Amino acid sequence: MRKDLTISHELNDSKASISWPLLPMLAVLGLLGYARIASAGSAWLADSLAILLAYTLAQTGLCLSQKTAWLKYASQRWFVLAVFMLLALLAGIWVETVFWPPLTASHAAWILPAVLIVFIFATILPAAIDLEITHRTQASLAAEASKHNLERQVLEARLAALQGQIEPHFLFNTLANARALIHQDAARAEQMLNHLIAYLRAAMPDMRQSSTTLGQELDRAAAYLKIFQIRLGTRFQYAVQASDELRACLIPPLAIMSLVENAIKHGVEPQPGEARIDIRASSEAGKLLITVSDNGRGFQDELGSGVGLLNVQERLLALFGEQAELQLQPGEKGGVCASISLPARTSELA
């Protein structure tokens, strides 16, 4: 929107830069007044009047062609300018004939028109060509800005649709964990629901945003893992590591949460015994690298086929293109290591 306003101001400024020929017009009126009181005509008076009158009419045509709102096409503007340039030529010849007949009678008929044509073309035509080039350039910029604005609106709608798919998916998995615990330990289930309510109260306002900070996302992931830890007990441990500088970077909301949910559902939950999830953030060469690794059962046929990972991949592609990627690979000590690589930014993503 700001780019469209800038281009609109540039178009208005280019029109305002075309000045009406007030000074040449005053000079013509002054010379005409002098001619009325002069005892006899003179060559310099006729030449000055012819040139100034021709320039005045041609410049008036240029101003009319550029400042008239309904002349939207270049052909219309060139037609108006051509008419006024023809009038300028005829007016110059007429003035020369009226105020100095001996000059027009004793010289070849083509000399005066040729001089006027050269003068008009040398002063008016370059300005007209430059203005038309400016028109074309600014029209192209305006079309490009409109195209980018439309693409941005489409992208925002697409991201909102993807976000709308993730939210119920995330809430369903969280509530499913709470429901499963109810049958095992009602008191702990109540404790989990209390944690869940507090978590959602803090998390829901940011879920509809196009971006969130890494710190906020890590805090939500830690709260979610704490809720899950109530269900699994001491056999489940987790760790979250990120520097304060990296916690200020912006990322898509729920991107880490989708990786954490995937690790729990496909890696930790089905695996008996000790379980662990590690979340780490690092940076290198302007890139932010986020890894979520687990020591679960590793790659299975259904791994990565859920809504969460597909949406993370789609959002990264929509926001960053080839600058971001999502990778799944075997962990060093078993399980799966999921990583997100994206530009390290502290300004808005979209």
Coordinates of C-alpha atoms in Angstrom, one line a residue:
M1 CA 0.0 0.0 0.0
R2 CA 2.8 2.4 0.9
K3 CA 4.5 1.7 -2.5
D4 CA 1.2 2.5 -4.3
L5 CA 1.0 5.8 -2.5
T6 CA 4.6 6.6 -3.3
I7 CA 4.0 6.0 -7.0
S8 CA 0.9 8.1 -6.9
H9 CA 2.9 11.0 -5.4
E10 CA 5.5 10.6 -8.1
L11 CA 2.9 10.8 -10.8
N12 CA 1.5 14.0 -9.3
D13 CA 4.9 15.5 -8.9
S14 CA 5.8 14.8 -12.5
K15 CA 2.6 16.7 -13.6
A16 CA 3.3 19.5 -11.2
S17 CA 6.8 20.0 -12.7
I18 CA 5.3 21.0 -16.1
S19 CA 4.8 24.8 -15.8
W20 CA 2.4 26.9 -17.8
P21 CA 4.2 29.4 -20.2
L22 CA 3.2 32.5 -18.1
L23 CA 6.4 34.4 -18.7
P24 CA 6.5 33.9 -22.5
M25 CA 2.8 34.9 -22.6
L26 CA 3.5 38.1 -20.7
A27 CA 6.4 38.8 -23.1
V28 CA 4.1 38.3 -26.1
L29 CA 1.5 40.7 -24.6
G30 CA 4.3 43.2 -23.9
L31 CA 5.6 43.1 -27.4
L32 CA 2.1 43.4 -28.8
G33 CA 1.6 46.5 -26.7
Y34 CA 4.9 47.9 -27.9
A35 CA 4.0 47.1 -31.5
R36 CA 0.7 49.1 -31.2
I37 CA 2.6 52.3 -30.2
A38 CA 5.6 51.8 -32.4
S39 CA 5.7 54.0 -35.5
A40 CA 6.8 51.2 -37.8
G41 CA 7.3 47.5 -37.8
S42 CA 10.7 46.0 -37.4
A43 CA 12.3 42.6 -38.1
W44 CA 13.4 42.0 -34.5
L45 CA 9.8 42.6 -33.3
A46 CA 8.3 40.3 -35.8
D47 CA 10.9 37.5 -35.1
S48 CA 10.5 37.8 -31.3
L49 CA 6.7 37.8 -31.5
A50 CA 6.7 34.8 -33.9
I51 CA 9.1 32.7 -31.7
L52 CA 7.5 33.6 -28.4
L53 CA 4.0 33.1 -29.6
A54 CA 4.9 29.7 -31.1
Y55 CA 6.6 28.6 -28.0
T56 CA 3.7 29.8 -25.8
L57 CA 1.2 27.8 -27.8
A58 CA 3.3 24.7 -28.0
Q59 CA 4.0 24.8 -24.2
T60 CA 0.3 25.3 -23.5
G61 CA -0.4 22.2 -25.6
L62 CA 2.2 20.2 -23.7
C63 CA 0.6 21.3 -20.3
L64 CA -2.9 20.5 -21.5
S65 CA -1.9 17.1 -22.8
Q66 CA -0.2 16.1 -19.6
K67 CA -2.5 17.8 -17.0
T68 CA -5.9 17.0 -18.4
A69 CA -7.2 14.1 -16.4
W70 CA -9.3 12.4 -19.2
L71 CA -6.3 12.1 -21.5
K72 CA -5.3 8.7 -20.2
Y73 CA -3.7 7.3 -23.3
A74 CA -0.4 8.4 -25.0
S75 CA -2.1 8.6 -28.4
Q76 CA -4.6 11.2 -27.0
R77 CA -1.8 13.3 -25.4
W78 CA 0.3 13.2 -28.6
F79 CA -2.7 14.3 -30.7
V80 CA -3.4 17.3 -28.5
L81 CA 0.3 18.3 -28.6
A82 CA 0.4 17.9 -32.4
V83 CA -2.6 20.2 -32.8
F84 CA -1.1 22.9 -30.6
M85 CA 2.3 22.6 -32.4
L86 CA 0.5 23.1 -35.7
L87 CA -1.3 26.1 -34.3
A88 CA 2.0 27.4 -33.0
L89 CA 3.5 27.2 -36.5
L90 CA 0.6 28.9 -38.1
A91 CA 0.5 31.7 -35.5
G92 CA 4.2 32.3 -35.9
I93 CA 3.9 32.7 -39.6
W94 CA 0.8 35.0 -39.2
V95 CA 2.6 37.2 -36.7
E96 CA 5.6 37.5 -39.0
T97 CA 3.4 38.4 -42.0
V98 CA 1.5 41.0 -40.1
F99 CA 4.3 42.9 -38.3
W100 CA 7.0 42.7 -41.0
P101 CA 5.6 42.0 -44.5
P102 CA 8.8 43.0 -46.3
L103 CA 10.7 40.2 -44.6
T104 CA 8.3 37.5 -45.6
A105 CA 8.0 38.8 -49.1
S106 CA 11.7 39.1 -49.8
H107 CA 12.7 35.7 -48.3
A108 CA 11.9 32.2 -49.5
A109 CA 8.5 31.1 -48.1
W110 CA 10.0 28.0 -46.4
I111 CA 12.7 29.7 -44.2
L112 CA 10.4 31.1 -41.5
P113 CA 8.3 27.8 -41.1
A114 CA 11.6 25.8 -41.0
V115 CA 13.0 28.1 -38.2
L116 CA 9.8 27.8 -36.2
I117 CA 9.6 24.1 -36.6
V118 CA 13.2 23.6 -35.5
F119 CA 12.7 25.9 -32.5
I120 CA 9.5 24.2 -31.4
F121 CA 10.8 20.7 -31.9
A122 CA 14.1 21.5 -30.0
T123 CA 12.3 23.0 -27.0
I124 CA 9.0 21.1 -26.7
L125 CA 9.5 17.7 -28.2
P126 CA 12.3 16.5 -25.9
A127 CA 10.2 17.5 -22.9
A128 CA 7.2 15.6 -24.3
I129 CA 9.2 12.5 -25.0
D130 CA 10.7 12.6 -21.5
L131 CA 7.3 12.9 -19.9
E132 CA 5.9 10.0 -21.9
I133 CA 8.9 7.8 -20.8
T134 CA 8.1 8.9 -17.2
H135 CA 4.5 7.9 -17.7
R136 CA 5.3 4.5 -19.0
T137 CA 7.9 3.8 -16.3
Q138 CA 5.5 4.9 -13.5
A139 CA 2.6 3.0 -15.0
S140 CA 4.8 -0.1 -15.1
L141 CA 5.8 0.5 -11.5
A142 CA 2.2 0.9 -10.5
A143 CA 1.2 -2.3 -12.2
E144 CA 4.1 -4.1 -10.5
A145 CA 3.1 -2.7 -7.1
S146 CA -0.5 -3.8 -7.7
K147 CA 0.7 -7.3 -8.6
H148 CA 2.9 -7.6 -5.5
N149 CA 0.0 -6.3 -3.4
L150 CA -2.3 -9.0 -4.8
E151 CA 0.3 -11.7 -4.4
R152 CA 0.8 -10.6 -0.8
Q153 CA -3.0 -10.8 -0.1
V154 CA -3.1 -14.3 -1.7
L155 CA -0.1 -15.4 0.5
E156 CA -1.7 -14.0 3.6
A157 CA -4.9 -15.9 2.9
R158 CA -3.0 -19.0 2.2
L159 CA -1.0 -18.7 5.4
A160 CA -4.2 -18.1 7.4
A161 CA -5.7 -21.2 5.9
L162 CA -2.7 -23.3 6.8
Q163 CA -2.7 -21.7 10.3
G164 CA -6.3 -22.7 10.6
Q165 CA -5.5 -26.3 9.9
I166 CA -2.7 -26.4 12.5
E167 CA -4.6 -24.9 15.4
P168 CA -7.3 -27.7 15.7
H169 CA -4.6 -30.3 15.0
F170 CA -2.5 -29.0 17.9
L171 CA -5.4 -28.6 20.3
F172 CA -6.8 -32.1 19.4
N173 CA -3.5 -33.8 20.3
T174 CA -3.1 -31.8 23.5
L175 CA -6.7 -32.7 24.7
A176 CA -6.2 -36.3 23.6
N177 CA -3.3 -36.5 26.0
A178 CA -5.4 -35.1 28.8
R179 CA -8.2 -37.5 28.1
A180 CA -5.8 -40.5 28.1
L181 CA -4.5 -39.5 31.6
I182 CA -8.0 -39.2 33.1
H183 CA -8.4 -43.0 33.0
Q184 CA -5.0 -43.5 34.8
D185 CA -4.9 -40.8 37.4
A186 CA -7.8 -38.3 37.8
A187 CA -5.8 -36.0 40.1
R188 CA -2.9 -35.7 37.7
A189 CA -5.4 -35.3 34.8
E190 CA -6.9 -32.3 36.6
Q191 CA -3.4 -30.9 37.2
M192 CA -2.7 -31.3 33.4
L193 CA -5.9 -29.5 32.5
N194 CA -5.0 -26.7 34.8
H195 CA -1.6 -26.4 33.1
L196 CA -3.3 -26.6 29.7
I197 CA -5.7 -23.8 30.5
A198 CA -2.9 -21.6 31.6
Y199 CA -0.9 -22.5 28.6
L200 CA -3.7 -21.8 26.1
R201 CA -4.5 -18.5 27.8
A202 CA -0.9 -17.4 27.1
A203 CA -0.5 -19.0 23.7
M204 CA -3.8 -18.4 21.9
P205 CA -3.4 -14.6 21.2
D206 CA -0.2 -15.3 19.2
M207 CA -1.5 -18.3 17.2
R208 CA -3.3 -16.0 14.6
Q209 CA -0.2 -13.9 14.0
S210 CA 2.0 -14.4 10.9
S211 CA 5.1 -14.5 13.1
T212 CA 6.3 -15.0 16.6
T213 CA 9.6 -14.9 18.4
L214 CA 11.7 -18.0 18.8
G215 CA 11.7 -17.3 22.6
Q216 CA 7.9 -17.3 22.8
E217 CA 7.7 -20.4 20.7
L218 CA 10.3 -22.2 22.9
D219 CA 8.4 -21.2 26.0
R220 CA 5.2 -22.6 24.6
A221 CA 7.0 -25.8 23.6
A222 CA 8.5 -26.2 27.1
A223 CA 5.1 -25.7 28.6
Y224 CA 3.6 -28.3 26.3
L225 CA 6.4 -30.7 27.2
K226 CA 5.8 -30.1 30.9
I227 CA 2.1 -31.0 30.4
F228 CA 3.2 -34.2 28.6
Q229 CA 5.7 -35.0 31.3
I230 CA 2.8 -35.3 33.8
R231 CA 1.5 -38.1 31.8
L232 CA 4.7 -40.1 31.2
G233 CA 6.3 -39.3 34.6
T234 CA 10.0 -39.5 35.4
R235 CA 10.8 -41.7 32.3
F236 CA 10.4 -38.6 30.1
Q237 CA 13.0 -35.7 30.1
Y238 CA 13.4 -32.7 27.9
A239 CA 15.8 -29.8 27.4
V240 CA 15.5 -26.4 25.6
Q241 CA 18.6 -24.5 24.7
A242 CA 18.8 -21.1 22.9
S243 CA 20.8 -17.9 23.5
D244 CA 19.0 -14.6 24.4
E245 CA 20.0 -13.2 21.0
L246 CA 18.5 -16.0 19.0
R247 CA 15.3 -15.9 21.1
A248 CA 14.5 -12.5 19.5
C249 CA 14.4 -14.0 16.0
L250 CA 11.0 -14.4 14.2
I251 CA 9.6 -17.7 13.1
P252 CA 6.2 -18.9 12.0
P253 CA 3.9 -19.7 14.9
L254 CA 3.6 -23.4 16.0
A255 CA 6.5 -24.4 13.7
I256 CA 8.5 -25.9 16.7
M257 CA 5.3 -27.2 18.3
S258 CA 4.6 -29.3 15.1
L259 CA 8.1 -30.8 15.3
V260 CA 7.6 -31.5 19.1
E261 CA 4.2 -33.1 18.5
N262 CA 5.6 -35.3 15.7
A263 CA 8.5 -36.4 18.0
I264 CA 6.1 -37.3 20.8
K265 CA 3.5 -39.1 18.6
H266 CA 5.8 -41.1 16.4
G267 CA 9.0 -41.4 18.5
V268 CA 8.6 -41.0 22.3
E269 CA 5.1 -42.2 23.0
P270 CA 5.2 -45.6 21.3
Q271 CA 8.8 -46.3 22.7
P272 CA 9.0 -48.0 26.1
G273 CA 11.7 -47.0 28.6
E274 CA 13.5 -43.7 29.0
A275 CA 12.5 -41.0 26.6
R276 CA 14.0 -37.6 25.8
I277 CA 13.4 -34.6 23.5
D278 CA 16.0 -31.9 23.0
I279 CA 15.3 -28.6 21.4
R280 CA 18.3 -26.5 20.3
A281 CA 18.7 -23.3 18.4
S282 CA 21.9 -22.0 16.8
S283 CA 23.0 -19.7 14.0
E284 CA 25.5 -19.7 11.2
A285 CA 26.1 -17.3 8.3
G286 CA 22.8 -15.5 8.9
K287 CA 20.8 -18.7 9.2
L288 CA 18.8 -19.8 12.2
L289 CA 18.9 -23.5 12.7
I290 CA 16.3 -25.1 15.1
T291 CA 16.6 -28.9 15.8
V292 CA 14.1 -31.1 17.7
S293 CA 15.7 -34.5 18.4
D294 CA 14.3 -37.5 20.2
N295 CA 15.6 -41.0 21.2
G296 CA 12.4 -42.7 20.1
R297 CA 11.8 -45.6 17.7
G298 CA 13.2 -43.7 14.7
F299 CA 11.9 -43.6 11.2
Q300 CA 8.6 -45.4 10.5
D301 CA 6.3 -45.6 7.4
E302 CA 3.9 -43.0 8.8
L303 CA 6.6 -40.5 9.9
G304 CA 6.1 -37.1 8.4
S305 CA 2.8 -37.8 6.8
G306 CA 0.7 -35.7 9.2
V307 CA -0.9 -32.3 8.9
G308 CA 1.7 -30.6 11.2
L309 CA 4.9 -31.3 9.2
L310 CA 3.2 -30.7 5.9
N311 CA 1.9 -27.3 7.0
V312 CA 5.3 -26.3 8.4
Q313 CA 6.9 -27.2 5.1
E314 CA 4.2 -25.2 3.2
R315 CA 4.5 -22.1 5.4
L316 CA 8.3 -22.1 5.2
L317 CA 8.1 -22.4 1.4
A318 CA 5.5 -19.6 1.2
L319 CA 7.4 -17.2 3.5
F320 CA 11.0 -17.8 2.5
G321 CA 11.0 -19.9 -0.7
E322 CA 14.3 -21.7 -1.2
Q323 CA 15.9 -19.8 1.7
A324 CA 14.3 -22.1 4.3
E325 CA 14.0 -25.9 4.5
L326 CA 12.7 -28.7 6.8
Q327 CA 14.7 -31.8 7.2
L328 CA 14.2 -35.1 8.9
Q329 CA 17.1 -37.4 9.5
P330 CA 18.2 -40.2 11.9
G331 CA 19.5 -39.1 15.2
E332 CA 23.0 -39.9 16.3
K333 CA 21.8 -42.1 19.2
G334 CA 18.6 -43.3 17.6
G335 CA 15.3 -41.6 17.1
V336 CA 14.8 -38.8 14.7
C337 CA 16.4 -35.3 14.4
A338 CA 14.0 -32.7 12.7
S339 CA 15.6 -29.4 11.8
I340 CA 14.3 -26.1 10.4
S341 CA 16.7 -23.8 8.7
L342 CA 15.6 -20.2 7.8
P343 CA 17.0 -16.7 7.6
A344 CA 17.7 -15.2 11.0
R345 CA 15.5 -12.1 11.1
T346 CA 14.2 -9.8 13.8
S347 CA 11.8 -7.9 11.5
E348 CA 8.5 -9.0 10.1
L349 CA 8.5 -12.2 8.1
A350 CA 5.9 -11.3 5.4

